[in-house]
C-alpha positions as MATLAB code, in Angstrom:
seq = 'XXXXXXXXXXXXXXXXXXXXXXXXXXXXXXXXXXXXXXXXXXXXXXXXXXXXXXXXXXXXXXXXXXXXXXXXXXXXXXXXXXXXXXXXXXXXXXXXXXXXXXXXXXXXXXXXXXXXXXXXXXXXXXXXXXXXXXXXXXXXXXXXXXXXXXXXXXXXXXXXXXXXXXXXXXXXXXXXXXXXXXXXXXXXXXXXXXXXXXXXXXXXXXXXXXXXXXXXXXXXXXXXXXXXXXXXXXXXXXXXXXXXXXXXXXXXXXXXXXXXXXXXXXXXXXXXXXXXXXXXXXXXXXXXXXXXXXXXXXXXXXXXXXXXXXXXXXXXXXXXXXXXXXXXXXXXXXXXXXXXXX';
ca = [
      11.312   -6.306   42.252;
      14.176   -3.918   41.737;
      16.401   -5.214   44.614;
      15.197   -8.826   44.625;
      18.703  -10.330   44.508;
      19.821   -8.249   47.506;
      16.724   -9.150   49.526;
      17.156  -12.824   48.647;
      20.780  -12.781   49.815;
      19.840  -11.114   53.108;
      17.049  -13.608   53.773;
      19.242  -16.642   53.064;
      22.124  -15.232   55.144;
      19.822  -14.413   58.045;
      18.228  -17.849   57.804;
      21.647  -19.509   57.810;
      22.745  -17.553   60.900;
      19.553  -18.501   62.687;
      19.989  -22.151   61.624;
      23.587  -22.210   63.000;
      22.436  -20.626   66.219;
      19.637  -23.189   66.591;
      22.056  -26.029   65.893;
      24.320  -24.789   68.720;
      21.288  -24.569   70.958;
      20.323  -28.087   69.936;
      23.781  -29.384   70.919;
      23.983  -27.744   74.347;
      20.467  -28.004   75.707;
      18.686  -30.914   77.299;
      15.165  -29.492   77.344;
      12.903  -31.303   74.889;
      10.796  -28.295   73.970;
      13.866  -26.226   73.149;
      15.413  -29.081   71.148;
      12.140  -29.528   69.240;
      11.966  -25.800   68.450;
      15.593  -25.686   67.321;
      15.140  -28.763   65.101;
      12.023  -27.285   63.533;
      13.891  -24.072   62.786;
      16.702  -25.981   61.085;
      14.174  -27.943   58.988;
      12.439  -24.690   57.986;
      15.749  -23.200   56.884;
      16.510  -26.324   54.824;
      13.059  -26.041   53.202;
      13.684  -22.327   52.524;
      17.025  -23.112   50.875;
      15.448  -25.932   48.831;
      12.568  -23.674   47.721;
      15.019  -20.993   46.630;
      17.034  -23.593   44.688;
      13.921  -24.922   42.947;
      12.732  -21.363   42.190;
      16.054  -20.541   40.528;
      15.873  -23.733   38.466;
      12.320  -22.836   37.418;
      13.432  -19.353   36.326;
      16.352  -20.807   34.375;
      14.030  -23.236   32.573;
      11.526  -20.455   31.861;
      14.231  -18.191   30.438;
      15.552  -21.049   28.322;
      12.061  -21.673   26.894;
      11.608  -17.962   26.202;
      14.991  -17.923   24.469;
      13.950  -20.861   22.289;
      10.696  -19.070   21.437;
      12.492  -15.844   20.488;
      15.091  -17.754   18.442;
      12.274  -19.464   16.545;
      10.642  -16.083   15.874;
      13.934  -14.603   14.693;
      14.322  -17.532   12.289;
      10.761  -16.870   11.047;
       9.378  -20.106   12.490;
       5.985  -20.357   14.157;
       6.778  -22.483   17.194;
       4.602  -22.967   20.285;
       6.638  -23.486   23.477;
       3.872  -22.873   26.015;
       0.404  -24.375   25.941;
      -2.168  -22.040   24.399;
      -4.971  -23.776   26.283;
      -3.887  -22.344   29.651;
      -4.482  -18.710   30.514;
      -1.037  -18.043   31.939;
       1.304  -15.077   31.642;
       3.750  -17.123   29.559;
       0.978  -18.253   27.190;
      -0.219  -14.661   26.797;
       3.351  -13.479   26.229;
       3.822  -16.193   23.598;
       0.572  -15.141   21.877;
       1.653  -11.500   21.749;
       5.108  -12.415   20.402;
       3.568  -14.562   17.660;
       1.157  -11.732   16.861;
       4.118   -9.339   16.621;
       5.892  -11.827   14.350;
       2.899  -11.955   11.997;
       2.734   -8.158   11.896;
       6.451   -7.850   11.125;
       6.215  -10.590    8.480;
       3.346   -8.770    6.771;
       5.285   -5.487    6.917;
       8.368   -7.149    5.434;
       6.288   -8.558    2.579;
       4.776   -5.131    1.983;
       8.221   -3.519    1.949;
       9.466   -6.163   -0.489;
       6.469   -5.509   -2.755;
       7.017   -1.749   -2.575;
      10.716   -2.248   -3.389;
       9.776   -4.385   -6.392;
       7.210   -1.788   -7.493;
       9.848    0.959   -7.273;
      12.254   -1.127   -9.363;
       9.514   -1.744  -11.939;
       8.554    1.933  -11.946;
      12.151    3.054  -12.492;
      12.523    0.532  -15.315;
       9.258    1.683  -16.925;
      10.159    5.360  -16.609;
      13.611    4.855  -18.117;
      12.068    2.890  -21.003;
       9.435    5.568  -21.659;
      11.872    8.484  -21.462;
      14.589    6.851  -23.563;
      12.737    7.064  -26.906;
      11.820   10.811  -26.937;
      15.224   11.794  -25.552;
      17.035    9.747  -28.207;
      14.850   11.296  -30.942;
      15.422   14.805  -29.581;
      19.196   14.282  -29.489;
      19.242   12.880  -33.031;
      17.296   15.731  -34.618;
      19.126   18.360  -32.550;
      22.382   17.066  -34.084;
      20.862   17.049  -37.572;
      19.751   20.669  -37.164;
      23.340   21.689  -36.460;
      24.386   20.748  -40.007;
      24.845   23.784  -42.254;
      23.957   22.049  -45.561;
      20.314   21.481  -44.583;
      17.634   22.804  -46.879;
      14.844   24.941  -45.448;
      12.356   22.105  -45.947;
      14.551   19.638  -44.075;
      15.167   22.169  -41.298;
      11.413   22.715  -40.831;
      10.802   18.949  -40.840;
      13.532   18.250  -38.287;
      12.385   21.142  -36.107;
       8.805   19.839  -36.114;
       9.981   16.334  -35.209;
      12.186   17.715  -32.426;
       9.272   19.724  -31.097;
       7.045   16.618  -31.140;
       9.658   14.657  -29.163;
       9.944   17.433  -26.591;
       6.150   17.684  -26.304;
       5.912   13.932  -25.758;
       8.646   14.125  -23.133;
       6.860   17.022  -21.404;
       3.560   15.132  -21.457;
       5.253   12.039  -20.059;
       6.934   13.977  -17.240;
       3.677   15.732  -16.314;
       1.868   12.386  -16.248;
       4.578   10.828  -14.085;
       4.433   13.755  -11.670;
       0.663   13.425  -11.352;
       0.954    9.683  -10.852;
       3.683    9.926   -8.215;
       1.855   12.684   -6.326;
      -1.323   10.613   -6.225;
       0.410    7.372   -5.217;
       2.554    9.009   -2.522;
      -0.447   10.745   -0.973;
       0.988   14.210   -1.602;
      -2.354   15.175   -3.150;
      -5.517   15.072   -1.085;
      -8.707   14.913   -3.090;
     -11.012   17.717   -1.953;
     -14.498   16.351   -2.391;
     -17.340   18.832   -2.522;
     -20.840   18.929   -3.925;
     -20.552   19.520   -7.641;
     -22.291   18.877  -10.952;
     -21.202   15.810  -12.878;
     -22.577   17.522  -15.993;
     -20.058   20.353  -15.548;
     -17.208   17.872  -15.138;
     -18.193   16.156  -18.399;
     -18.461   19.490  -20.249;
     -15.020   20.497  -18.943;
     -13.559   17.251  -20.310;
     -15.253   17.761  -23.689;
     -13.741   21.245  -23.949;
     -10.288   19.785  -23.309;
     -10.445   17.274  -26.185;
     -12.688   19.250  -28.536;
      -9.880   20.624  -30.716;
      -8.386   17.162  -31.235;
     -11.816   15.705  -32.066;
     -12.611   18.537  -34.508;
      -9.294   18.045  -36.282;
     -10.161   14.388  -36.888;
     -13.821   15.182  -37.708;
     -15.072   13.167  -34.742;
     -18.473   14.117  -33.308;
     -18.853   14.204  -29.527;
     -22.458   13.842  -28.357;
     -23.574   14.637  -24.814;
     -27.274   15.186  -24.372;
     -28.530   15.491  -20.817;
     -31.669   17.331  -19.779;
     -31.102   16.791  -16.054;
     -28.409   18.080  -13.733;
     -26.746   15.335  -11.699;
     -24.969   16.410   -8.534;
     -22.575   14.349   -6.461;
     -19.612   14.739   -4.098;
     -16.321   14.778   -6.022;
     -13.047   16.614   -6.478;
     -13.905   18.639   -9.588;
     -10.433   19.072  -11.119;
      -9.094   15.560  -10.556;
     -12.359   13.941  -11.627;
     -12.329   16.056  -14.795;
      -8.761   14.804  -15.355;
      -9.970   11.196  -15.013;
     -12.898   11.650  -17.421;
     -10.663   13.521  -19.886;
      -8.214   10.605  -19.981;
     -10.977    8.193  -21.022;
     -12.523   10.658  -23.476;
      -9.118   11.439  -25.007;
      -8.533    7.709  -25.571;
     -11.957    7.408  -27.218;
     -11.052   10.206  -29.634;
      -7.583    8.783  -30.348;
      -8.806    5.272  -31.135;
     -11.881    6.274  -33.132;
     -11.329    6.568  -36.897;
     -11.844    9.921  -38.630;
     -15.479   10.844  -39.030;
     -16.512    8.644  -36.107;
     -18.641    9.456  -33.086;
     -18.183    9.458  -29.314;
     -21.264    9.512  -27.076;
     -21.503   10.330  -23.379;
     -24.445    9.445  -21.182;
     -25.224    9.743  -17.451;
     -27.487    7.163  -15.804;
     -28.603    7.546  -12.158;
     -28.709    4.654   -9.674;
     -29.725    4.651   -5.982;
     -26.115    4.972   -4.733;
     -24.142    5.751   -7.891;
     -24.092    7.882  -11.006;
     -22.920    6.002  -14.087;
     -21.097    7.821  -16.880;
     -20.799    5.890  -20.145;
     -18.229    6.974  -22.736;
     -18.940    5.049  -25.938;
     -16.957    5.125  -29.179;
     -17.083    3.259  -32.495;
     -13.323    2.795  -32.642;
     -11.051   -0.183  -33.124;
     -12.109   -1.918  -29.904;
     -10.037   -3.753  -27.300;
      -9.250   -7.461  -27.465;
     -10.912   -9.456  -24.683;
      -7.616  -10.743  -23.311;
      -6.332   -7.158  -22.995;
      -9.347   -5.635  -21.245;
      -8.086   -6.589  -17.785;
      -4.629   -5.137  -18.527;
      -5.438   -1.697  -19.965;
      -5.650   -0.094  -16.501;
      -2.103   -1.164  -15.682;
       0.682    1.363  -15.487;
       2.405    1.967  -18.874;
       0.368   -0.749  -20.572;
      -0.405   -0.208  -24.256;
      -2.366   -2.671  -26.344;
      -1.241   -4.325  -29.551;
      -3.400   -1.993  -31.658;
      -1.955    1.177  -30.106;
       1.138    1.088  -32.306;
       1.593    4.399  -34.089;
      -0.870    6.224  -31.809;
       0.465    8.820  -29.362;
       0.351    7.839  -25.711;
       2.425    6.463  -22.845;
      -0.075    4.160  -21.107;
      -0.647    6.196  -17.960;
      -4.055    7.800  -18.607;
      -6.316    4.880  -17.708;
      -4.096    3.966  -14.778;
      -4.504    7.492  -13.392;
      -8.229    7.405  -14.082;
      -8.781    4.229  -12.090;
      -6.655    5.556   -9.227;
      -8.554    8.861   -9.067;
     -11.959    7.178   -9.259;
     -11.151    4.483   -6.684;
      -9.871    7.097   -4.230;
     -13.380    8.579   -4.361;
     -15.050    5.194   -3.701;
     -16.004    4.681   -7.345;
     -14.923    2.210   -9.982;
     -14.527    1.850  -13.752;
     -15.154   -1.032  -16.126;
     -14.986   -1.582  -19.870;
     -16.994   -3.474  -22.456;
     -15.555   -3.758  -25.935;
     -15.812   -5.596  -29.240;
     -14.889   -4.982  -32.877;
     -17.583   -2.265  -33.129;
     -16.102   -0.074  -30.388;
     -15.764    0.311  -26.629;
     -17.882    1.533  -23.717;
     -16.102    2.755  -20.614;
     -18.462    2.992  -17.648;
     -17.402    5.119  -14.678;
     -19.421    4.742  -11.467;
     -19.363    7.729   -9.100;
     -20.685    7.280   -5.581;
     -23.283    9.910   -4.706;
     -22.116   10.346   -1.124;
     -18.630    9.482    0.109;
     -18.486    7.729    3.482;
     -14.944    9.014    3.955;
     -16.242   12.568    4.120;
     -19.529   11.953    5.934;
     -18.593    9.360    8.551;
];
């Protein structure tokens, strides 16, 4: 009640005045009925005063217990002050406070994880950018020397261009990754042909494969349709196909095959390259991870990470099987996305 203290004061004051009046009556009257009535009134006032005193003590104890409960929550301790077995307002309040504590604790852990991920990301980015920038600076300084021969100038210019291309590729990959992770990009799923997505990816890597005399085989007599974002899915498939071409020796072969299942379409990308060690197969989808055998091969370790992120956002998944004879990356695309049909 908004004016409870004022009402309480008025009631106690009025009761005291009545009690004094009854005491005077009790002193100056001889009639038994009047004396009995006055005495009863005084006793009622005493009981009223005692009830008010006990009520105030109860409130003080309740507030003290609530304070102890809140202090325990602030100190991140799970402490039960009130019995959970009784369906009282205090027990329900305690339950809600503990529930709020658990929510805040989970949020704090999530924020700490995100902070650690940001620190790791910044460290990874600085490490990846440092090498091409240092190379670009070095060869830019060498090109400023006047005594260079034409052959040396062409060589340094080509190396500088390669460093800048690597830096551009890295920045584009980081932008794609950050836009996907931050939710700035919404995948627009629509009914499309998986065959067309695969052909688009083959076109993207065809020049690189031809240069290394690698044959890409995709034979499919049936059109498989599903619900996907065409451009981003083509980006995901291209990343895997590009890796297959990079890690396959010259004159090798890369095969693509689509297999239908009741709920999924499976795309296998198989190469006869150097393979992936068993202990590294669980790590290759990590951000900026590059295997031991990737030394000397262009790449920054973002492609497979992006691929898994794009596929998982469309309710699919990717797995790998590899040995010394090559690798098979299997991408599973869900035929109908519950996110878009629910």
